[in-house]
Amino acid sequence: MNIAHYFTFSRVFLIPFFPLVYLHPDWFGLSFKMVPYVLLLILLFCEISDLMDGFLARKKKLVSDLGKIIDPMADAITHISVFLTFTQGAIGAPLLIVFVLLYREMVISALRTLCALKGFALAAKRSGKIKAVFQAVVSFLIVLMLIPYSLGKISLAFLQRASLVLLSLAAVYSVLSAVDYFLSSWSYLRRPKK
């Protein structure tokens, strides 16, 4: 364990508050209008911690096989938690889209395990990093739309349609990223075990 790993785990421990705040703001004494701002703070902390763990790992030469595995795992936990939350309440996103995102993460996790059994740590690829950024942007945009919705400036129908489009784009890119991982890891999988 090093400081970069602590940043990684911090977002894993914080992200459960996202669905709790969204679904039960009364537990925290929050009004409906305050909810989007708290959700934005949670997302902001998670994304900053994601940047920090990568920055510290490279700057302090703390890059490790453990970090290569837990960082994308923490990204997956964060984004899947957020997108599952979006299937509830006002946003009401279709669960099927979230299943696409969830299956992608499970398949890539299995791929990482297979590579590990072959003696290789499958690090995050550029397409995976773009996928993580894309999902973060989608999360922020949907939460930002909750602000005018809570103020009565946009309709529920608009919020749901726009959220559906954004989540669909995230799902499509996630599938393309998974294909990229498969193609790039094929050579590792074909090698004899170390």
Coordinates of C-alpha atoms in Angstrom, one line a residue:
M1 CA 0.0 0.0 0.0
N2 CA 1.2 3.5 -0.8
I3 CA -0.4 7.0 -0.9
A4 CA -1.7 6.5 -4.4
H5 CA -3.6 3.4 -3.3
Y6 CA -5.2 5.4 -0.4
F7 CA -6.6 7.9 -2.9
T8 CA -7.9 5.0 -5.0
F9 CA -9.7 3.4 -2.0
S10 CA -11.0 6.7 -0.8
R11 CA -13.4 7.0 -3.8
V12 CA -14.5 3.4 -3.2
F13 CA -15.5 4.3 0.3
L14 CA -17.2 7.6 -0.6
I15 CA -19.2 6.6 -3.6
P16 CA -21.9 4.7 -1.6
F17 CA -23.0 8.1 -0.4
F18 CA -24.1 9.0 -3.9
P19 CA -27.1 6.8 -4.1
L20 CA -27.9 7.4 -0.4
V21 CA -28.0 11.2 -1.0
Y22 CA -30.0 10.8 -4.2
L23 CA -32.5 8.4 -2.9
H24 CA -32.8 9.5 0.8
P25 CA -31.8 13.2 1.1
D26 CA -34.0 13.4 4.2
W27 CA -31.5 11.2 6.0
F28 CA -28.9 14.0 5.6
G29 CA -31.3 16.9 6.2
L30 CA -31.1 18.0 2.5
S31 CA -33.8 19.7 0.6
F32 CA -34.6 18.6 -3.0
K33 CA -32.9 21.7 -4.4
M34 CA -29.7 20.9 -2.4
V35 CA -29.3 17.3 -3.6
P36 CA -27.7 18.0 -7.0
Y37 CA -25.0 20.2 -5.4
V38 CA -24.1 17.5 -2.9
L39 CA -24.0 14.9 -5.7
L40 CA -21.7 17.1 -7.6
L41 CA -19.3 17.4 -4.6
I42 CA -19.2 13.6 -4.3
L43 CA -18.5 13.2 -8.0
L44 CA -15.9 16.0 -7.9
F45 CA -14.0 14.3 -5.0
C46 CA -14.1 10.9 -6.7
E47 CA -12.7 12.3 -10.0
I48 CA -10.1 14.4 -8.3
S49 CA -8.9 11.3 -6.3
D50 CA -8.8 9.4 -9.6
L51 CA -6.5 12.1 -11.0
M52 CA -4.4 12.2 -7.8
D53 CA -3.7 8.5 -7.6
G54 CA -2.4 8.4 -11.1
F55 CA -0.4 11.6 -10.7
L56 CA 1.2 10.4 -7.5
A57 CA 1.9 7.0 -8.8
R58 CA 3.8 8.4 -11.8
K59 CA 5.5 11.3 -10.0
K60 CA 6.7 9.3 -7.0
K61 CA 7.4 6.2 -9.1
L62 CA 4.7 4.3 -7.2
V63 CA 3.3 2.5 -10.2
S64 CA 2.6 -1.1 -9.2
D65 CA 0.7 -4.1 -10.3
L66 CA -1.7 -3.6 -7.5
G67 CA -2.4 -0.1 -8.7
K68 CA -2.9 -1.3 -12.2
I69 CA -5.7 -3.5 -11.0
I70 CA -7.4 -1.5 -8.2
D71 CA -7.5 1.8 -10.1
P72 CA -9.7 0.6 -13.0
M73 CA -11.7 -1.4 -10.4
A74 CA -12.3 1.7 -8.4
D75 CA -13.4 3.5 -11.6
A76 CA -15.8 0.7 -12.4
I77 CA -17.3 0.7 -8.9
T78 CA -17.7 4.5 -9.0
H79 CA -19.3 4.8 -12.4
I80 CA -21.5 1.7 -12.1
S81 CA -22.8 2.9 -8.7
V82 CA -23.6 6.3 -10.2
F83 CA -25.3 4.8 -13.3
L84 CA -27.3 2.3 -11.2
T85 CA -28.5 5.3 -9.1
F86 CA -29.7 6.9 -12.3
T87 CA -32.1 4.1 -12.8
Q88 CA -34.1 5.3 -9.8
G89 CA -36.0 8.5 -9.0
A90 CA -36.6 11.2 -11.5
I91 CA -34.0 10.2 -14.0
G92 CA -35.4 6.7 -14.3
A93 CA -32.8 5.4 -16.8
P94 CA -33.4 1.9 -18.3
L95 CA -31.7 -0.8 -16.3
L96 CA -30.7 -2.5 -19.6
I97 CA -28.2 0.3 -20.4
V98 CA -26.6 -0.1 -17.0
F99 CA -26.4 -3.8 -17.6
V100 CA -24.3 -3.2 -20.7
L101 CA -21.9 -1.1 -18.6
L102 CA -21.9 -3.7 -15.8
Y103 CA -21.3 -6.6 -18.2
R104 CA -18.4 -4.7 -19.8
E105 CA -16.7 -4.2 -16.5
M106 CA -17.2 -7.9 -15.5
V107 CA -15.8 -9.1 -18.8
I108 CA -12.7 -6.9 -18.5
S109 CA -12.3 -8.0 -14.9
A110 CA -12.3 -11.6 -16.1
L111 CA -9.8 -10.7 -18.8
R112 CA -7.5 -9.1 -16.2
T113 CA -7.7 -12.3 -14.1
L114 CA -6.9 -14.4 -17.1
C115 CA -3.9 -12.2 -17.9
A116 CA -2.8 -12.3 -14.3
L117 CA -2.9 -16.1 -14.4
K118 CA -0.6 -15.9 -17.4
G119 CA 1.8 -13.7 -15.3
F120 CA 0.8 -10.3 -16.8
A121 CA -0.9 -7.3 -15.2
L122 CA -3.3 -5.9 -17.8
A123 CA -3.0 -2.2 -17.2
A124 CA -5.6 0.4 -18.2
K125 CA -5.5 1.1 -21.9
R126 CA -6.0 4.5 -23.5
S127 CA -9.5 3.5 -24.6
G128 CA -10.3 2.5 -21.0
K129 CA -9.1 5.8 -19.7
I130 CA -11.2 7.6 -22.3
K131 CA -14.1 5.5 -21.3
A132 CA -13.6 6.5 -17.7
V133 CA -13.4 10.2 -18.6
F134 CA -16.5 9.8 -20.9
Q135 CA -18.5 8.2 -18.1
A136 CA -17.4 10.9 -15.7
V137 CA -18.5 13.6 -18.0
V138 CA -21.9 11.9 -18.6
S139 CA -22.3 11.6 -14.8
F140 CA -21.6 15.3 -14.3
L141 CA -23.9 16.4 -17.1
I142 CA -26.8 14.3 -15.8
V143 CA -26.3 15.6 -12.2
L144 CA -26.0 19.2 -13.6
M145 CA -29.4 18.8 -15.3
L146 CA -30.9 18.0 -11.9
I147 CA -30.3 21.6 -10.9
P148 CA -32.6 23.2 -13.5
Y149 CA -35.0 20.3 -13.0
S150 CA -35.2 20.9 -9.2
L151 CA -35.9 24.6 -10.0
G152 CA -38.7 23.8 -12.4
K153 CA -36.7 25.1 -15.4
I154 CA -36.7 21.9 -17.4
S155 CA -39.4 19.2 -17.6
L156 CA -39.1 15.6 -16.3
A157 CA -39.5 14.4 -19.9
F158 CA -36.5 16.4 -21.1
L159 CA -34.4 15.3 -18.1
Q160 CA -35.2 11.6 -18.9
R161 CA -34.7 11.9 -22.6
A162 CA -31.4 13.7 -22.3
S163 CA -30.1 11.3 -19.7
L164 CA -31.1 8.3 -21.9
V165 CA -29.1 9.8 -24.8
L166 CA -26.0 10.4 -22.7
L167 CA -26.1 7.0 -21.0
S168 CA -26.6 5.3 -24.4
L169 CA -23.5 7.0 -25.8
A170 CA -21.5 5.9 -22.7
A171 CA -22.7 2.3 -23.2
V172 CA -21.7 2.3 -26.9
Y173 CA -18.2 3.6 -26.2
S174 CA -17.8 1.1 -23.3
V175 CA -18.5 -1.8 -25.7
L176 CA -16.0 -0.4 -28.2
S177 CA -13.4 -0.1 -25.4
A178 CA -14.0 -3.7 -24.4
V179 CA -13.3 -4.8 -28.0
D180 CA -10.0 -2.9 -27.8
Y181 CA -9.0 -4.7 -24.6
F182 CA -9.8 -8.0 -26.2
L183 CA -7.7 -7.3 -29.3
S184 CA -4.7 -6.0 -27.3
S185 CA -4.7 -8.7 -24.7
W186 CA -5.0 -11.6 -27.2
S187 CA -1.3 -11.8 -27.5
Y188 CA -0.9 -12.1 -23.7
L189 CA -3.5 -14.8 -23.5
R190 CA -1.8 -16.9 -26.1
R191 CA 1.6 -16.8 -24.4
P192 CA 2.6 -19.7 -22.2
K193 CA 2.3 -19.1 -18.4
K194 CA 5.4 -17.6 -16.8

